[in-house]
PDB file of C-alpha atoms and ligand atoms in Angstrom:
ATOM      1  CA  MET A   1      -1.549  -5.077 -15.401  1.00  0.00           C
ATOM      2  CA  ARG A   2      -3.070  -5.162 -12.050  1.00  0.00           C
ATOM      3  CA  GLN A   3      -3.872  -2.975  -8.841  1.00  0.00           C
ATOM      4  CA  TYR A   4      -3.779  -4.720  -5.819  1.00  0.00           C
ATOM      5  CA  ILE A   5      -4.905  -3.400  -2.082  1.00  0.00           C
ATOM      6  CA  TYR A   6      -4.472  -5.643   1.070  1.00  0.00           C
ATOM      7  CA  ILE A   7      -4.453  -4.515   4.754  1.00  0.00           C
ATOM      8  CA  SER A   8      -2.571  -6.329   7.609  1.00  0.00           C
ATOM      9  CA  THR A   9      -1.923  -5.715  11.093  1.00  0.00           C
ATOM     10  CA  ALA A  10       0.913  -4.473  13.248  1.00  0.00           C
ATOM     11  CA  PRO A  11       0.295  -2.911  16.373  1.00  0.00           C
ATOM     12  CA  ASP A  12       2.669  -0.144  17.382  1.00  0.00           C
ATOM     13  CA  LEU A  13       5.455  -0.395  14.458  1.00  0.00           C
ATOM     14  CA  SER A  14       8.195   1.954  14.943  1.00  0.00           C
ATOM     15  CA  ARG A  15       9.224   4.843  12.706  1.00  0.00           C
ATOM     16  CA  SER A  16      12.369   3.328  12.110  1.00  0.00           C
ATOM     17  CA  GLU A  17      10.679  -0.127  11.058  1.00  0.00           C
ATOM     18  CA  ILE A  18       8.480   1.337   8.632  1.00  0.00           C
ATOM     19  CA  ASP A  19      11.524   3.205   7.275  1.00  0.00           C
ATOM     20  CA  LEU A  20      13.480  -0.596   7.039  1.00  0.00           C
ATOM     21  CA  ILE A  21      10.254  -1.678   5.077  1.00  0.00           C
ATOM     22  CA  LEU A  22      10.552   1.449   2.790  1.00  0.00           C
ATOM     23  CA  ALA A  23      13.818   0.628   2.021  1.00  0.00           C
ATOM     24  CA  SER A  24      12.995  -2.939   0.641  1.00  0.00           C
ATOM     25  CA  CYS A  25      10.415  -1.469  -1.495  1.00  0.00           C
ATOM     26  CA  SER A  26      12.982   0.655  -3.081  1.00  0.00           C
ATOM     27  CA  ARG A  27      15.521  -2.064  -3.597  1.00  0.00           C
ATOM     28  CA  ASN A  28      13.080  -4.757  -4.705  1.00  0.00           C
ATOM     29  CA  ASN A  29       9.952  -2.670  -6.399  1.00  0.00           C
ATOM     30  CA  ALA A  30      11.945  -0.567  -8.608  1.00  0.00           C
ATOM     31  CA  GLU A  31      13.697  -3.814 -10.236  1.00  0.00           C
ATOM     32  CA  ARG A  32      10.226  -5.594 -10.375  1.00  0.00           C
ATOM     33  CA  GLY A  33       8.307  -2.540 -11.906  1.00  0.00           C
ATOM     34  CA  VAL A  34       6.206  -2.346  -8.960  1.00  0.00           C
ATOM     35  CA  THR A  35       4.618   1.218  -7.853  1.00  0.00           C
ATOM     36  CA  GLY A  36       1.996   2.035  -5.320  1.00  0.00           C
ATOM     37  CA  MET A  37       1.758   3.437  -1.574  1.00  0.00           C
ATOM     38  CA  LEU A  38       1.406   2.387   1.622  1.00  0.00           C
ATOM     39  CA  LEU A  39      -0.469   3.852   4.770  1.00  0.00           C
ATOM     40  CA  TYR A  40      -0.244   2.901   8.269  1.00  0.00           C
ATOM     41  CA  ASN A  41      -2.818   4.282  11.313  1.00  0.00           C
ATOM     42  CA  GLY A  42      -0.903   2.967  14.094  1.00  0.00           C
ATOM     43  CA  ARG A  43      -2.019  -0.619  13.881  1.00  0.00           C
ATOM     44  CA  ASN A  44      -3.022  -1.489  10.287  1.00  0.00           C
ATOM     45  CA  PHE A  45      -1.437  -1.056   7.171  1.00  0.00           C
ATOM     46  CA  LEU A  46      -3.355  -0.933   3.848  1.00  0.00           C
ATOM     47  CA  GLN A  47      -0.906  -1.068   0.496  1.00  0.00           C
ATOM     48  CA  LEU A  48      -1.626  -0.424  -3.157  1.00  0.00           C
ATOM     49  CA  LEU A  49       0.702  -2.579  -5.496  1.00  0.00           C
ATOM     50  CA  GLU A  50       0.296  -2.254  -8.962  1.00  0.00           C
ATOM     51  CA  GLY A  51       2.478  -3.877 -11.893  1.00  0.00           C
ATOM     52  CA  GLU A  52       2.352  -6.810 -14.083  1.00  0.00           C
ATOM     53  CA  GLN A  53       0.664  -9.967 -12.321  1.00  0.00           C
ATOM     54  CA  GLU A  54       3.900 -12.239 -11.870  1.00  0.00           C
ATOM     55  CA  ASP A  55       5.917  -9.098 -10.464  1.00  0.00           C
ATOM     56  CA  LEU A  56       2.874  -8.490  -7.939  1.00  0.00           C
ATOM     57  CA  MET A  57       2.799 -12.240  -7.086  1.00  0.00           C
ATOM     58  CA  TRP A  58       6.679 -12.195  -6.386  1.00  0.00           C
ATOM     59  CA  VAL A  59       6.585  -8.954  -4.295  1.00  0.00           C
ATOM     60  CA  MET A  60       3.198 -10.542  -2.621  1.00  0.00           C
ATOM     61  CA  ARG A  61       4.873 -13.780  -1.533  1.00  0.00           C
ATOM     62  CA  ARG A  62       7.638 -11.843   0.435  1.00  0.00           C
ATOM     63  CA  ILE A  63       5.094  -9.272   2.013  1.00  0.00           C
ATOM     64  CA  ALA A  64       2.471 -12.516   3.199  1.00  0.00           C
ATOM     65  CA  SER A  65       5.265 -14.216   4.699  1.00  0.00           C
ATOM     66  CA  ASP A  66       6.858 -11.064   6.745  1.00  0.00           C
ATOM     67  CA  THR A  67       6.224 -11.838  10.473  1.00  0.00           C
ATOM     68  CA  ARG A  68       6.125  -7.836  11.246  1.00  0.00           C
ATOM     69  CA  HIS A  69       2.427  -8.119  10.182  1.00  0.00           C
ATOM     70  CA  SER A  70      -0.261 -10.669  10.026  1.00  0.00           C
ATOM     71  CA  GLY A  71      -3.768 -11.353   9.111  1.00  0.00           C
ATOM     72  CA  VAL A  72      -2.646 -10.122   5.651  1.00  0.00           C
ATOM     73  CA  SER A  73      -6.474  -9.761   3.812  1.00  0.00           C
ATOM     74  CA  LYS A  74      -6.826  -8.842  -0.149  1.00  0.00           C
ATOM     75  CA  LEU A  75      -9.538  -5.808  -0.496  1.00  0.00           C
ATOM     76  CA  GLU A  76      -8.857  -5.092  -4.121  1.00  0.00           C
ATOM     77  CA  ASP A  77      -7.384  -7.247  -6.932  1.00  0.00           C
ATOM     78  CA  ILE A  78      -8.387  -5.399 -10.436  1.00  0.00           C
ATOM     79  CA  TYR A  79      -7.210  -5.305 -14.051  1.00  0.00           C
ATOM     80  CA  THR A  80      -6.297  -1.775 -15.221  1.00  0.00           C
ATOM     81  CA  GLU A  81      -4.296  -0.535 -18.275  1.00  0.00           C
ATOM     82  CA  GLU A  82      -2.588   2.313 -16.412  1.00  0.00           C
ATOM     83  CA  ARG A  83      -0.749   2.704 -13.144  1.00  0.00           C
ATOM     84  CA  ALA A  84      -2.397   5.415 -10.691  1.00  0.00           C
ATOM     85  CA  CYS A  85       1.130   5.711  -9.154  1.00  0.00           C
ATOM     86  CA  PRO A  86       3.739   5.670 -11.897  1.00  0.00           C
ATOM     87  CA  ASP A  87       6.409   7.451  -9.924  1.00  0.00           C
ATOM     88  CA  TRP A  88       6.333   5.980  -6.899  1.00  0.00           C
ATOM     89  CA  THR A  89       8.029   2.813  -5.879  1.00  0.00           C
ATOM     90  CA  MET A  90       6.329   3.217  -2.515  1.00  0.00           C
ATOM     91  CA  ARG A  91       4.636   6.346  -1.252  1.00  0.00           C
ATOM     92  CA  HIS A  92       4.376   6.269   2.237  1.00  0.00           C
ATOM     93  CA  ILE A  93       1.365   8.205   3.543  1.00  0.00           C
ATOM     94  CA  ARG A  94       1.281   9.190   7.241  1.00  0.00           C
ATOM     95  CA  LEU A  95      -2.208   9.434   8.159  1.00  0.00           C
ATOM     96  CA  VAL A  96      -2.957  12.460  10.757  1.00  0.00           C
ATOM     97  CA  ASP A  97      -3.822  11.955  13.997  1.00  0.00           C
ATOM     98  CA  ASP A  98      -7.211  13.638  14.281  1.00  0.00           C
ATOM     99  CA  VAL A  99      -9.255  10.596  12.682  1.00  0.00           C
ATOM    100  CA  ASP A 100     -11.929  13.281  11.380  1.00  0.00           C
ATOM    101  CA  ALA A 101      -9.297  15.377   9.449  1.00  0.00           C
ATOM    102  CA  ARG A 102      -7.987  11.973   7.523  1.00  0.00           C
ATOM    103  CA  GLN A 103     -10.147  11.527   4.522  1.00  0.00           C
ATOM    104  CA  SER A 104     -10.157  15.037   3.657  1.00  0.00           C
ATOM    105  CA  THR A 105      -6.171  15.456   4.118  1.00  0.00           C
ATOM    106  CA  LEU A 106      -5.467  12.074   2.568  1.00  0.00           C
ATOM    107  CA  GLU A 107      -7.825  12.982  -0.359  1.00  0.00           C
ATOM    108  CA  ALA A 108      -5.775  15.801  -1.618  1.00  0.00           C
ATOM    109  CA  GLU A 109      -2.491  13.374  -1.791  1.00  0.00           C
ATOM    110  CA  LEU A 110      -4.428  10.490  -3.731  1.00  0.00           C
ATOM    111  CA  PRO A 111      -3.628  10.282  -7.159  1.00  0.00           C
ATOM    112  CA  ASP A 112      -5.902  11.477 -10.052  1.00  0.00           C
ATOM    113  CA  ALA A 113      -5.796   8.557 -12.112  1.00  0.00           C
ATOM    114  CA  LEU A 114      -6.793   6.481  -8.873  1.00  0.00           C
ATOM    115  CA  ASP A 115      -9.601   4.124 -10.019  1.00  0.00           C
ATOM    116  CA  PRO A 116     -12.874   5.300  -7.981  1.00  0.00           C
ATOM    117  CA  GLN A 117     -13.661   1.862  -6.393  1.00  0.00           C
ATOM    118  CA  LEU A 118      -9.912   1.686  -4.968  1.00  0.00           C
ATOM    119  CA  ARG A 119     -10.186   5.487  -3.884  1.00  0.00           C
ATOM    120  CA  ARG A 120     -13.303   4.474  -1.864  1.00  0.00           C
ATOM    121  CA  THR A 121     -11.294   1.565  -0.354  1.00  0.00           C
ATOM    122  CA  ILE A 122      -8.410   3.732   0.487  1.00  0.00           C
ATOM    123  CA  LEU A 123     -10.562   6.681   1.788  1.00  0.00           C
ATOM    124  CA  ASN A 124     -12.810   4.148   4.185  1.00  0.00           C
ATOM    125  CA  PHE A 125      -9.624   2.845   5.441  1.00  0.00           C
ATOM    126  CA  ALA A 126      -8.674   6.232   6.714  1.00  0.00           C
ATOM    127  CA  ALA A 127     -11.678   6.807   8.703  1.00  0.00           C
ATOM    128  CA  LEU A 128     -10.967   3.831  10.777  1.00  0.00           C
ATOM    129  CA  ASN A 129      -9.600   4.560  14.214  1.00  0.00           C
TER     130      ASN A 129
HETATM  131  C1  FMN B 201       3.269  -3.907   5.442  1.00  0.00           C
HETATM  132  C2  FMN B 201       4.584  -4.203   4.530  1.00  0.00           C
HETATM  133  C3  FMN B 201       4.689  -3.476   2.960  1.00  0.00           C
HETATM  134  C4  FMN B 201       5.709  -4.441   2.663  1.00  0.00           C
HETATM  135  N1  FMN B 201       6.067  -4.034   1.165  1.00  0.00           N
HETATM  136  C5  FMN B 201       6.760  -4.283   0.478  1.00  0.00           C
HETATM  137  C6  FMN B 201       6.750  -4.059  -0.904  1.00  0.00           C
HETATM  138  O1  FMN B 201       6.362  -3.110  -1.404  1.00  0.00           O
HETATM  139  N2  FMN B 201       7.957  -4.232  -1.724  1.00  0.00           N
HETATM  140  C7  FMN B 201       8.882  -5.179  -1.037  1.00  0.00           C
HETATM  141  O2  FMN B 201      10.055  -5.394  -1.819  1.00  0.00           O
HETATM  142  N3  FMN B 201       9.194  -5.592   0.382  1.00  0.00           N
HETATM  143  C8  FMN B 201       7.916  -5.007   1.197  1.00  0.00           C
HETATM  144  N4  FMN B 201       7.611  -5.527   2.465  1.00  0.00           N
HETATM  145  C9  FMN B 201       9.372  -6.053   2.899  1.00  0.00           C
HETATM  146  C10 FMN B 201       9.008  -7.524   2.731  1.00  0.00           C
HETATM  147  O3  FMN B 201       8.212  -8.367   3.399  1.00  0.00           O
HETATM  148  C11 FMN B 201      10.248  -8.149   2.885  1.00  0.00           C
HETATM  149  O4  FMN B 201      11.029  -7.770   3.984  1.00  0.00           O
HETATM  150  C12 FMN B 201      11.288  -7.694   1.657  1.00  0.00           C
HETATM  151  O5  FMN B 201      11.043  -7.862   0.610  1.00  0.00           O
HETATM  152  C13 FMN B 201      12.765  -8.237   1.863  1.00  0.00           C
HETATM  153  O6  FMN B 201      13.420  -7.881   0.619  1.00  0.00           O
HETATM  154  P1  FMN B 201      15.206  -7.172   1.006  1.00  0.00           P
HETATM  155  O7  FMN B 201      15.547  -8.692   1.779  1.00  0.00           O
HETATM  156  O8  FMN B 201      15.502  -6.627  -0.246  1.00  0.00           O
HETATM  157  O9  FMN B 201      14.516  -6.393   2.503  1.00  0.00           O
HETATM  158  C14 FMN B 201       6.803  -5.342   3.150  1.00  0.00           C
HETATM  159  C15 FMN B 201       6.743  -5.401   4.252  1.00  0.00           C
HETATM  160  C16 FMN B 201       5.697  -5.054   5.276  1.00  0.00           C
HETATM  161  C17 FMN B 201       5.380  -5.630   6.593  1.00  0.00           C
END
C-alpha cells in the first residue's frame, strides 16, 4: 500500500466547490479503497491519499486533470503497511485563520498512526500563509 501527498494551487475556492470535491471523494474513494485527508488554506490544497498503487493512480489521474486547481506537485510517495486514516474516505480539515495557531490545532487532529515524515510535511504546509 502507498501513501501519497501532493500540493496544488486554487485561489479562492468557495466552500460549496470544496463540498462538490468532497462529494466526488465519497463517491469514488470508497469504491476504490482510497482514504486520506484534504487541507485547504484559501489558496493551496494539500492532500494525503492512501491505498493500493493502482487505485491511487486512478484517483490521481482524475485529480491531476481537474481544472479547479493547477500546479499539482508531489511531495511524498511512500510504501506503508498500514493506513493512517482507515476511517476517512476523505477528511476535510479546515485550517484556522490564525496562522500561528494552525500547527498546534492541526497536530491535535492528525491521526496517531501517521508516519513522522508525512506528519512534518503536513505541519509545514499548515504554517504557510
Ligand atoms: C484538490 C482536489 C482533490 C480531489 N480529490 C479527489 C479524490 O480524492 N477523489 C476523487 O474521486 N476525486 C477527487 N477530486 C475530484 C476529481 O478531480 C474529479 O472531479 C472527480 O473524481 C470526478 O468524479 P465524479 O464524476 O464522480 O464527481 C479532487 C479535486 C480537487 C480539485
